[in-house]
Coordinates of C-alpha atoms in Angstrom, one line a residue:
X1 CA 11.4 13.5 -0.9
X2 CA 11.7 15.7 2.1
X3 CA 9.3 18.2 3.7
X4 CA 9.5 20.7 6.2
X5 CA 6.3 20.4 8.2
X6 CA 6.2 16.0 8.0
X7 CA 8.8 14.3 9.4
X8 CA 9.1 10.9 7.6
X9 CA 10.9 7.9 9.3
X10 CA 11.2 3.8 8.4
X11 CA 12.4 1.8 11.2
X12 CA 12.0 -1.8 12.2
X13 CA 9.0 -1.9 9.8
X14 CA 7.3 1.1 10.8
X15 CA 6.3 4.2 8.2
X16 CA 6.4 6.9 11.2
X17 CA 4.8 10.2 9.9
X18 CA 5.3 13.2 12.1
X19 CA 3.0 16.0 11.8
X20 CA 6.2 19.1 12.8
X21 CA 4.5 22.3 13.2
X22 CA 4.2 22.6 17.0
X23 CA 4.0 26.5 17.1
X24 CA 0.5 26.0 15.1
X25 CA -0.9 23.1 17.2
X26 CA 0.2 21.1 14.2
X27 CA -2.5 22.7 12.2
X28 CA -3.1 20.8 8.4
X29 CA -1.5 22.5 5.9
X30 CA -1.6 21.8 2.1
X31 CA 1.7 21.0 1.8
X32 CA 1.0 18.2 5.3
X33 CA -1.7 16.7 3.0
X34 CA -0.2 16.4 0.0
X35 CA 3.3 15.2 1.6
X36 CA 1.3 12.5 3.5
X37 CA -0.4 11.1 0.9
X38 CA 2.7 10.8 -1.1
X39 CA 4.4 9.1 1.9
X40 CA 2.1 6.4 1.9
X41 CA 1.7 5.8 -1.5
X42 CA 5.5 5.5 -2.1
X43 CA 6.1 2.9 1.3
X44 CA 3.0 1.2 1.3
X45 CA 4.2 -0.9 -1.7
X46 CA 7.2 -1.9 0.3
X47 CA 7.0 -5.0 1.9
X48 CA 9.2 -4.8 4.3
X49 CA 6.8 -1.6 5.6
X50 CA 4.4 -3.7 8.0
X51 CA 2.4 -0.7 9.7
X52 CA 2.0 3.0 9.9
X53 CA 2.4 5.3 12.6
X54 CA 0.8 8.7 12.4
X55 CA 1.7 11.4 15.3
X56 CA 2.6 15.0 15.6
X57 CA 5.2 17.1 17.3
X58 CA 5.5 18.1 21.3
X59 CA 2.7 17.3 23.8
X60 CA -0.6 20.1 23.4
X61 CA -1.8 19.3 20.1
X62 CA -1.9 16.1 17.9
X63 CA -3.8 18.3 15.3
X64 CA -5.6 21.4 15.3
X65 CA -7.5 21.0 12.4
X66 CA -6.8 23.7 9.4
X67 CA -4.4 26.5 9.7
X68 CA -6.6 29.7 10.2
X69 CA -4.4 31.9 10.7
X70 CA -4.0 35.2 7.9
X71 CA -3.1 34.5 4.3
X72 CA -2.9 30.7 5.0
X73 CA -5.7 29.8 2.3
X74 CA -6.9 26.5 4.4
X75 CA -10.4 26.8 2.8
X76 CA -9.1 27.4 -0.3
X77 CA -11.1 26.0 -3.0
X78 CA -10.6 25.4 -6.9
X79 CA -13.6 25.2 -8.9
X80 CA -11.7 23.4 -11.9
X81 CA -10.4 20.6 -9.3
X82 CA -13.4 18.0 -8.3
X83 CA -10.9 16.9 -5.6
X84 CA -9.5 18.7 -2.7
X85 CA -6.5 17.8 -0.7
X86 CA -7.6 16.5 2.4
X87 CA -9.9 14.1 0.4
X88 CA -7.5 12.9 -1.6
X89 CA -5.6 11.7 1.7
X90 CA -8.5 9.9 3.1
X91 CA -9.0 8.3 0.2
X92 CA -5.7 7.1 0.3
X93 CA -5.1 6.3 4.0
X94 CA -8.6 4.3 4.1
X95 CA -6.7 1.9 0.6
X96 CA -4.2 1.1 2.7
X97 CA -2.9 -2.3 3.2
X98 CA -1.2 -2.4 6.1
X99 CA -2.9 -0.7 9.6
X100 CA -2.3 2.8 10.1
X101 CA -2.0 3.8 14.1
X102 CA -2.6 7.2 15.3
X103 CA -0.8 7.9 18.1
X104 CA -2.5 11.3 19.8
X105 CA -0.6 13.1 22.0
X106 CA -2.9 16.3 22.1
X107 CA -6.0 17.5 21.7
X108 CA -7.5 16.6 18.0
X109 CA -10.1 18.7 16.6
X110 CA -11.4 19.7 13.7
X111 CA -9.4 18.2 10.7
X112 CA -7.4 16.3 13.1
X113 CA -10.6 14.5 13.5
X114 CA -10.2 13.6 10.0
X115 CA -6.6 12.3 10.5
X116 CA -7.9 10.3 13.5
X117 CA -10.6 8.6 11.5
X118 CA -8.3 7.7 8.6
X119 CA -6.4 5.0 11.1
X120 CA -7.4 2.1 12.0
X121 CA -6.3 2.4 15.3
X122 CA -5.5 4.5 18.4
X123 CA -3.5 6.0 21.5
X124 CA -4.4 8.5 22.9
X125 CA -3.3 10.6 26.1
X126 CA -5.5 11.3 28.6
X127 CA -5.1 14.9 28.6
X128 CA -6.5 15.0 24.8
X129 CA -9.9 16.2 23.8
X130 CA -11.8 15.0 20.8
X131 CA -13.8 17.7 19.1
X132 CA -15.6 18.9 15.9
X133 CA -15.7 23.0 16.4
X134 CA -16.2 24.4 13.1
X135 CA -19.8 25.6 13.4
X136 CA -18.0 28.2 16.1
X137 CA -16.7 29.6 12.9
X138 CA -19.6 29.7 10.4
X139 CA -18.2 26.1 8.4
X140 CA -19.3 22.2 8.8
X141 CA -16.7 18.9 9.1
X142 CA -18.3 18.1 5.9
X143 CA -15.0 15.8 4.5
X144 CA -14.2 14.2 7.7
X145 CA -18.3 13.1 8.6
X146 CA -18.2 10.5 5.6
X147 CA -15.4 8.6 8.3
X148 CA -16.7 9.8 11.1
X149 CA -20.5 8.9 11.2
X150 CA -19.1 5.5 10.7
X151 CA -17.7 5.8 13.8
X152 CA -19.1 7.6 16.1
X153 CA -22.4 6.4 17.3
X154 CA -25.3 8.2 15.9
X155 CA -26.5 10.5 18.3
X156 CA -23.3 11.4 19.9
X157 CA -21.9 11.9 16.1
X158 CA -24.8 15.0 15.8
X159 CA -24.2 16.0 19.0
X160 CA -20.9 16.7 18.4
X161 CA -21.2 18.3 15.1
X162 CA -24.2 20.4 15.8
X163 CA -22.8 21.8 19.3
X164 CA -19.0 22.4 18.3
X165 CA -18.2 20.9 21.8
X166 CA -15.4 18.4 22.6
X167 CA -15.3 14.8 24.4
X168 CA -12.7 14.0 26.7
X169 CA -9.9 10.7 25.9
X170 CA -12.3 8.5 28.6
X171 CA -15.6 9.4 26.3
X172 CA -13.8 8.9 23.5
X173 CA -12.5 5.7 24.0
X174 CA -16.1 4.7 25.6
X175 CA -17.6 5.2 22.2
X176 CA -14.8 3.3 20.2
X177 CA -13.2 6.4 18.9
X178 CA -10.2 5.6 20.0
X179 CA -8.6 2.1 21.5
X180 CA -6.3 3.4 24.8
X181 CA -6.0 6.1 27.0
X182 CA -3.2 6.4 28.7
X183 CA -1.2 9.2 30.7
X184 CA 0.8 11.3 29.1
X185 CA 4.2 9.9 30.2
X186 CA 3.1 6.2 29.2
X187 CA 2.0 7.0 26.0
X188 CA 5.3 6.1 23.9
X189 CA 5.5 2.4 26.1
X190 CA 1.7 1.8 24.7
X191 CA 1.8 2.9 21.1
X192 CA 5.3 0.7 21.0
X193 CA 3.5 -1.8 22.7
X194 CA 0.6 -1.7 20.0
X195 CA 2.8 -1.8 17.0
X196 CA 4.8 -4.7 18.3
X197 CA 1.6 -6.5 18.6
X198 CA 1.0 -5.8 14.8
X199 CA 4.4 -6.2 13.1
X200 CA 5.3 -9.6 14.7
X201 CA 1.9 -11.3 13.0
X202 CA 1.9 -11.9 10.0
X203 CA 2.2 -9.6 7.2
X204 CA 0.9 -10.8 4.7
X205 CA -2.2 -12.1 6.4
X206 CA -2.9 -8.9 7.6
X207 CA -2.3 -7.3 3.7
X208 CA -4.9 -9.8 2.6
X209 CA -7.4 -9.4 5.3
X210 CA -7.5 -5.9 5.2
X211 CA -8.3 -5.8 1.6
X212 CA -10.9 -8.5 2.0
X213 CA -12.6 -6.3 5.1
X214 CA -12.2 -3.4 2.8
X215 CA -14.0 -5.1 0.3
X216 CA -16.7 -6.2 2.3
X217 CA -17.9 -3.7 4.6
X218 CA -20.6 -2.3 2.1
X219 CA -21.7 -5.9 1.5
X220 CA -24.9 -7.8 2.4
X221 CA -24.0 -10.4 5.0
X222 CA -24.7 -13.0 1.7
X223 CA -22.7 -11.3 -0.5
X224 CA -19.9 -10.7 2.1
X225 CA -20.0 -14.5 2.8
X226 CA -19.4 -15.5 -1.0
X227 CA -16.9 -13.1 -1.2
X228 CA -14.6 -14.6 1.9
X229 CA -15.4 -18.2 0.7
X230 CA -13.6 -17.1 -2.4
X231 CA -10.7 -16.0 -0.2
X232 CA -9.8 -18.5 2.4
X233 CA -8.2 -20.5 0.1
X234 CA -5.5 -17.8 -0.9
X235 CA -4.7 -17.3 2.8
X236 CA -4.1 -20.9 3.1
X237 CA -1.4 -20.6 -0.5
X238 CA 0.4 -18.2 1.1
X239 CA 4.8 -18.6 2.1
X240 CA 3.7 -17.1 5.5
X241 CA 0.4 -19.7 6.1
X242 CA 2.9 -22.3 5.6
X243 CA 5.7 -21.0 7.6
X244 CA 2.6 -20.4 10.6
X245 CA 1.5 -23.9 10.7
X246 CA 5.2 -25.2 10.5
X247 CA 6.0 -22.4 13.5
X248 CA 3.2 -23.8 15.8
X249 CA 4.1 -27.5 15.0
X250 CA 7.6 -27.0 16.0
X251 CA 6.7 -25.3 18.9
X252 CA 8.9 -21.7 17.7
X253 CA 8.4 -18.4 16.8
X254 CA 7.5 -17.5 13.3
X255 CA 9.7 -16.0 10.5
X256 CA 7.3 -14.6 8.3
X257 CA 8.1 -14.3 4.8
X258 CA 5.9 -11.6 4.1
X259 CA 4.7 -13.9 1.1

């Protein structure tokens, strides 16, 4: 399926999503939510698909939030539909089984914020700003605080929400929004340098773990324990476990089977 407004690539094991709308700051759109969230649930299946990278167009903006210009409908809502759009991509994004890296090469505000709290992971340039401005229009980041609070440390998480002001890349990476800052003309050599990092490990230890983490993190520390116990056996039964330990015996690289 093709879209005008996300580019969609698969290369060397990467699902590369490309927000396209420079002209608007690469503001969200319905039709950006929607096609995203079908991207992922199409080539997250896939195997041979060992990451995500999410990223936008040019060098101001990696997203603006919601479009607010005229006649664009952002805050749109449907009585009849208990779901909206952006949710239903969050919900998605955080079911993921492979790591999803956001690679920000502007500033991300608003629903951006969203976006940036759906990965798992990442790069930022230094020239981006991290911000939450909506009560400078009379509206809340209601959808994107159930990622957010978890985290952004308390205080600084009100702060930003209540003020409407933004953080720079340093703070933001200070408070584990984000993993790198880097500048501007470096930022394609680190977010390579990330993903290589992930798609040479294996996959299918990384499918697995994921799900058990997911499965977890609302857990007591008791229940979480009974719950891994139950896993660490079905690492251990996997092709790739086996092709691991062979690997390191034989002093070689792995060829992961992705099984």
């Amino acid at each position: 399926m093709s879209y005008t407004d996300l580019l969609i690539e698969r290369q060397d094991h990467v699902l590369r999503l490309t927000i396209n709308r420079e002209e608007r700051r690469n503001a969200l759109n319905e039709e950006i939510m929607i096609a995203m969230r079908i991207a992922l649930e199409e080539n997250i299946p896939n195997r041979d698909i060992r990451v995500v990278l999410v990223t936008a167009a040019g060098e101001k903006a990696f997203c603006a939030g919601g479009d607010l210009k005229p006649g664009a409908d952002t805050f749109g809502f449907d009585p009849a539909e208990p779901r909206t759009a952006f949710a239903g991509l969050l919900r998605v994004a955080k079911s993921c089984d492979v790591p999803i890296v956001a690679r920000v090469n502007g500033h991300c505000l608003a629903g951006g914020m969203g976006l940036l709290a759906m990965c798992d992971m990442a790069v930022a340039t230094e020239k981006a700003l991290f911000g939450l401005p909506e009560v400078k229009i009379g509206m809340f980041p209601a959808q994107v605080a159930a990622l957010l609070e978890r985290l952004i440390p308390p205080r600084k998480f009100e702060e930003m929400t209540y003020t409407g002001e933004p953080i720079t890349a340093e703070e933001a990476c200070d408070i584990g929004l984000i993993n790198y800052v880097v500048p501007a003309g470096e930022l394609d050599e680190k977010t390579n340098w990330l993903l290589g990092r992930i798609v040479d490990k294996s996959p299918t230890a990384i499918r697995r773990g994921k799900y058990a983490l997911r499965a977890t993190r609302d857990m007591s520390m008791d229940q979480a324990l009974t719950f891994m116990e139950s896993q660490i056996g079905m690492f251990g039964m996997t092709q790739d476990a086996k092709e691991g330990l062979a690997a390191f015996n034989e002093k070689r690289k792995p060829v992961w089977p992705g099984k």
